[in-house]
Amino acid sequence: FLRFGAKKECYLVKNDFGFSFCNNRTGEKFYETTVDQKNVDWNVKYHELPTATSHPYLERKKILAHGIKIDETNNLVIPIYIKDRISAVQKILSKKTKDGNDKFIFGSKLSGYFPMGDLSSAEKIYIAEGFATAATIYECSQVPTVCAFDAGNLLPVAEVIRKKYPDAQIIFCADNDSIKGHRVGEVKAKQAAFAISGSVVLPTFKN
């Protein structure tokens, strides 16, 4: 199963090269691989990949890699942990597709997350949506931070974090979506915060 960007599903095409992933609406081919990644055991495959040291996305966002990997076609690979196992990955392309997307997920991310820092003894834990936002918050604050990957996953992830770390103060760093004409990030963060007795902030970043 592949999800392209936040909502658009894609289809898989087998060809002489290997496998291509195409946008359902436009048919645009945006990724090719010699491996059928729908059937990959990412808990094994991820650890076989080299660690990312540089990438256009990291340079554009001015963030560190935090131990994530890079695949054979120069895509960043971020593990999505569920019950301490890698159940899925998010891949980030070197450049955006014609639709303006550069992220897609293999597997199910529901309740899965990527942690930065040591959560086990943390008095405070930040939860953010995207990898770049979470990385920026962690690098600036040095407070353990969790990437939930999108607004709809904030509550499932928060419930897991609250159960694992019942005494930690959990703060949601909501995306400020008002510049996009909606407030989904803030609304979902407030709903999640209410459900697990957390709090919400709307961080702002300078370029």
GROMACS .gro file of C-alpha atoms in nm:
model
  207
    1PHE     CA    1   0.000   0.000   0.000
    2LEU     CA    2   0.132   0.340  -0.098
    3ARG     CA    3   0.003   0.682  -0.007
    4PHE     CA    4   0.127   0.976  -0.211
    5GLY     CA    5   0.147   1.304  -0.021
    6ALA     CA    6  -0.130   1.335   0.234
    7LYS     CA    7  -0.428   1.194   0.045
    8LYS     CA    8  -0.356   1.068  -0.306
    9GLU     CA    9  -0.312   0.695  -0.348
   10CYS     CA   10  -0.099   0.562  -0.630
   11TYR     CA   11  -0.073   0.247  -0.832
   12LEU     CA   12   0.217   0.011  -0.893
   13VAL     CA   13   0.330  -0.088  -1.243
   14LYS     CA   14   0.572  -0.372  -1.316
   15ASN     CA   15   0.801  -0.307  -1.611
   16ASP     CA   16   1.135  -0.419  -1.756
   17PHE     CA   17   1.323  -0.198  -1.512
   18GLY     CA   18   1.141  -0.320  -1.204
   19PHE     CA   19   0.853  -0.129  -1.050
   20SER     CA   20   0.713   0.220  -1.110
   21PHE     CA   21   0.478   0.417  -0.887
   22CYS     CA   22   0.233   0.647  -1.065
   23ASN     CA   23  -0.016   0.912  -0.958
   24ASN     CA   24  -0.374   0.781  -0.983
   25ARG     CA   25  -0.502   1.104  -1.132
   26THR     CA   26  -0.227   1.210  -1.370
   27GLY     CA   27  -0.045   0.884  -1.436
   28GLU     CA   28   0.282   1.064  -1.363
   29LYS     CA   29   0.567   0.827  -1.285
   30PHE     CA   30   0.742   0.967  -0.981
   31TYR     CA   31   0.948   0.681  -0.845
   32GLU     CA   32   1.114   0.367  -0.981
   33THR     CA   33   1.282   0.082  -0.801
   34THR     CA   34   1.409  -0.266  -0.873
   35VAL     CA   35   1.242  -0.392  -0.554
   36ASP     CA   36   0.872  -0.459  -0.497
   37GLN     CA   37   0.858  -0.239  -0.190
   38LYS     CA   38   0.499  -0.327  -0.106
   39ASN     CA   39   0.625  -0.662   0.022
   40VAL     CA   40   0.946  -0.549   0.191
   41ASP     CA   41   1.002  -0.631   0.557
   42TRP     CA   42   1.116  -0.283   0.652
   43ASN     CA   43   1.225  -0.398   0.995
   44VAL     CA   44   1.503  -0.582   0.809
   45LYS     CA   45   1.549  -0.377   0.492
   46TYR     CA   46   1.585  -0.042   0.668
   47HIS     CA   47   1.894  -0.152   0.860
   48GLU     CA   48   2.061  -0.262   0.536
   49LEU     CA   49   2.048   0.090   0.389
   50PRO     CA   50   2.332   0.343   0.429
   51THR     CA   51   2.287   0.632   0.670
   52ALA     CA   52   2.204   0.965   0.509
   53THR     CA   53   2.471   1.232   0.546
   54SER     CA   54   2.344   1.492   0.299
   55HIS     CA   55   2.037   1.536   0.081
   56PRO     CA   56   1.867   1.827  -0.100
   57TYR     CA   57   1.568   1.806   0.136
   58LEU     CA   58   1.786   1.829   0.445
   59GLU     CA   59   1.976   2.122   0.297
   60ARG     CA   60   1.654   2.297   0.194
   61LYS     CA   61   1.503   2.256   0.541
   62LYS     CA   62   1.836   2.326   0.718
   63ILE     CA   63   1.807   2.021   0.941
   64LEU     CA   64   2.019   1.721   1.039
   65ALA     CA   65   1.947   1.364   0.931
   66HIS     CA   66   1.903   1.217   1.282
   67GLY     CA   67   2.016   0.873   1.173
   68ILE     CA   68   1.768   0.817   0.891
   69LYS     CA   69   1.875   0.624   0.582
   70ILE     CA   70   1.898   0.679   0.206
   71ASP     CA   71   1.792   0.434  -0.065
   72GLU     CA   72   1.936   0.330  -0.401
   73THR     CA   73   1.773   0.621  -0.584
   74ASN     CA   74   1.875   0.895  -0.338
   75ASN     CA   75   1.546   0.912  -0.148
   76LEU     CA   76   1.549   0.969   0.226
   77VAL     CA   77   1.399   0.679   0.422
   78ILE     CA   78   1.240   0.751   0.761
   79PRO     CA   79   1.135   0.453   0.975
   80ILE     CA   80   0.784   0.447   1.124
   81TYR     CA   81   0.786   0.259   1.453
   82ILE     CA   82   0.490   0.068   1.592
   83LYS     CA   83   0.549  -0.134   1.909
   84ASP     CA   84   0.926  -0.079   1.870
   85ARG     CA   85   0.931  -0.234   1.521
   86ILE     CA   86   0.958  -0.064   1.184
   87SER     CA   87   0.619  -0.132   1.031
   88ALA     CA   88   0.644   0.122   0.748
   89VAL     CA   89   0.866   0.397   0.609
   90GLN     CA   90   0.823   0.743   0.472
   91LYS     CA   91   1.034   0.830   0.170
   92ILE     CA   92   1.124   1.185   0.075
   93LEU     CA   93   1.230   1.256  -0.283
   94SER     CA   94   1.516   1.481  -0.384
   95LYS     CA   95   1.271   1.711  -0.560
   96LYS     CA   96   0.896   1.757  -0.571
   97THR     CA   97   0.676   1.600  -0.839
   98LYS     CA   98   0.460   1.803  -1.074
   99ASP     CA   99   0.181   1.784  -0.816
  100GLY     CA  100   0.406   1.949  -0.559
  101ASN     CA  101   0.452   1.638  -0.346
  102ASP     CA  102   0.779   1.491  -0.228
  103LYS     CA  103   0.670   1.245   0.042
  104PHE     CA  104   0.507   0.904   0.028
  105ILE     CA  105   0.456   0.618   0.270
  106PHE     CA  106   0.497   0.243   0.227
  107GLY     CA  107   0.286   0.049   0.478
  108SER     CA  108   0.047   0.170   0.747
  109LYS     CA  109   0.154   0.459   0.966
  110LEU     CA  110  -0.148   0.453   1.200
  111SER     CA  111  -0.014   0.511   1.553
  112GLY     CA  112   0.342   0.486   1.417
  113TYR     CA  113   0.604   0.752   1.483
  114PHE     CA  114   0.971   0.846   1.457
  115PRO     CA  115   1.139   0.957   1.783
  116MET     CA  116   1.426   1.200   1.823
  117GLY     CA  117   1.612   1.202   2.154
  118ASP     CA  118   1.570   0.979   2.458
  119LEU     CA  119   1.203   0.954   2.544
  120SER     CA  120   1.251   0.700   2.824
  121SER     CA  121   1.353   0.950   3.091
  122ALA     CA  122   1.199   1.264   2.943
  123GLU     CA  123   0.999   1.498   3.164
  124LYS     CA  124   0.870   1.675   2.854
  125ILE     CA  125   0.795   1.539   2.505
  126TYR     CA  126   0.707   1.738   2.195
  127ILE     CA  127   0.489   1.589   1.920
  128ALA     CA  128   0.492   1.741   1.571
  129GLU     CA  129   0.352   1.640   1.233
  130GLY     CA  130   0.632   1.634   0.974
  131PHE     CA  131   0.992   1.520   0.995
  132ALA     CA  132   1.138   1.862   0.918
  133THR     CA  133   0.923   2.034   1.180
  134ALA     CA  134   1.006   1.773   1.443
  135ALA     CA  135   1.378   1.788   1.361
  136THR     CA  136   1.382   2.167   1.383
  137ILE     CA  137   1.206   2.163   1.720
  138TYR     CA  138   1.440   1.899   1.859
  139GLU     CA  139   1.753   2.072   1.733
  140CYS     CA  140   1.643   2.406   1.880
  141SER     CA  141   1.517   2.273   2.213
  142GLN     CA  142   1.704   1.946   2.273
  143VAL     CA  143   1.375   1.821   2.416
  144PRO     CA  144   1.280   1.469   2.299
  145THR     CA  145   1.047   1.505   2.001
  146VAL     CA  146   0.820   1.269   1.813
  147CYS     CA  147   0.729   1.292   1.444
  148ALA     CA  148   0.370   1.171   1.384
  149PHE     CA  149   0.387   1.230   1.004
  150ASP     CA  150   0.049   1.402   0.963
  151ALA     CA  151  -0.232   1.570   1.156
  152GLY     CA  152  -0.461   1.268   1.143
  153ASN     CA  153  -0.200   1.057   1.319
  154LEU     CA  154  -0.146   1.297   1.612
  155LEU     CA  155  -0.408   1.138   1.837
  156PRO     CA  156  -0.313   0.772   1.773
  157VAL     CA  157   0.052   0.856   1.835
  158ALA     CA  158  -0.028   1.063   2.143
  159GLU     CA  159  -0.223   0.775   2.295
  160VAL     CA  160   0.077   0.545   2.247
  161ILE     CA  161   0.319   0.800   2.394
  162ARG     CA  162   0.094   0.873   2.691
  163LYS     CA  163   0.064   0.500   2.768
  164LYS     CA  164   0.442   0.446   2.744
  165TYR     CA  165   0.537   0.763   2.933
  166PRO     CA  166   0.244   0.841   3.167
  167ASP     CA  167   0.430   1.101   3.372
  168ALA     CA  168   0.572   1.306   3.086
  169GLN     CA  169   0.439   1.648   2.993
  170ILE     CA  170   0.323   1.614   2.631
  171ILE     CA  171   0.315   1.925   2.416
  172PHE     CA  172   0.184   1.931   2.059
  173CYS     CA  173   0.370   2.164   1.823
  174ALA     CA  174   0.087   2.221   1.579
  175ASP     CA  175   0.135   2.315   1.216
  176ASN     CA  176   0.015   2.667   1.147
  177ASP     CA  177  -0.210   2.587   0.851
  178SER     CA  178  -0.383   2.925   0.852
  179ILE     CA  179  -0.150   3.037   0.574
  180LYS     CA  180  -0.298   2.754   0.365
  181GLY     CA  181  -0.654   2.870   0.433
  182HIS     CA  182  -0.744   2.611   0.697
  183ARG     CA  183  -0.656   2.517   1.055
  184VAL     CA  184  -0.641   2.137   1.035
  185GLY     CA  185  -0.308   2.109   1.216
  186GLU     CA  186  -0.419   2.326   1.508
  187VAL     CA  187  -0.762   2.159   1.536
  188LYS     CA  188  -0.621   1.806   1.534
  189ALA     CA  189  -0.351   1.900   1.784
  190LYS     CA  190  -0.608   2.049   2.023
  191GLN     CA  191  -0.829   1.741   1.992
  192ALA     CA  192  -0.534   1.513   2.068
  193ALA     CA  193  -0.419   1.732   2.357
  194PHE     CA  194  -0.764   1.724   2.513
  195ALA     CA  195  -0.780   1.344   2.483
  196ILE     CA  196  -0.450   1.276   2.659
  197SER     CA  197  -0.426   1.580   2.889
  198GLY     CA  198  -0.156   1.753   2.687
  199SER     CA  199  -0.109   2.110   2.568
  200VAL     CA  200  -0.063   2.287   2.235
  201VAL     CA  201   0.173   2.549   2.097
  202LEU     CA  202   0.197   2.694   1.747
  203PRO     CA  203   0.569   2.742   1.681
  204THR     CA  204   0.692   2.991   1.425
  205PHE     CA  205   1.016   2.950   1.233
  206LYS     CA  206   1.241   3.200   1.066
  207ASN     CA  207   1.386   3.116   0.725
   0.00000   0.00000   0.00000
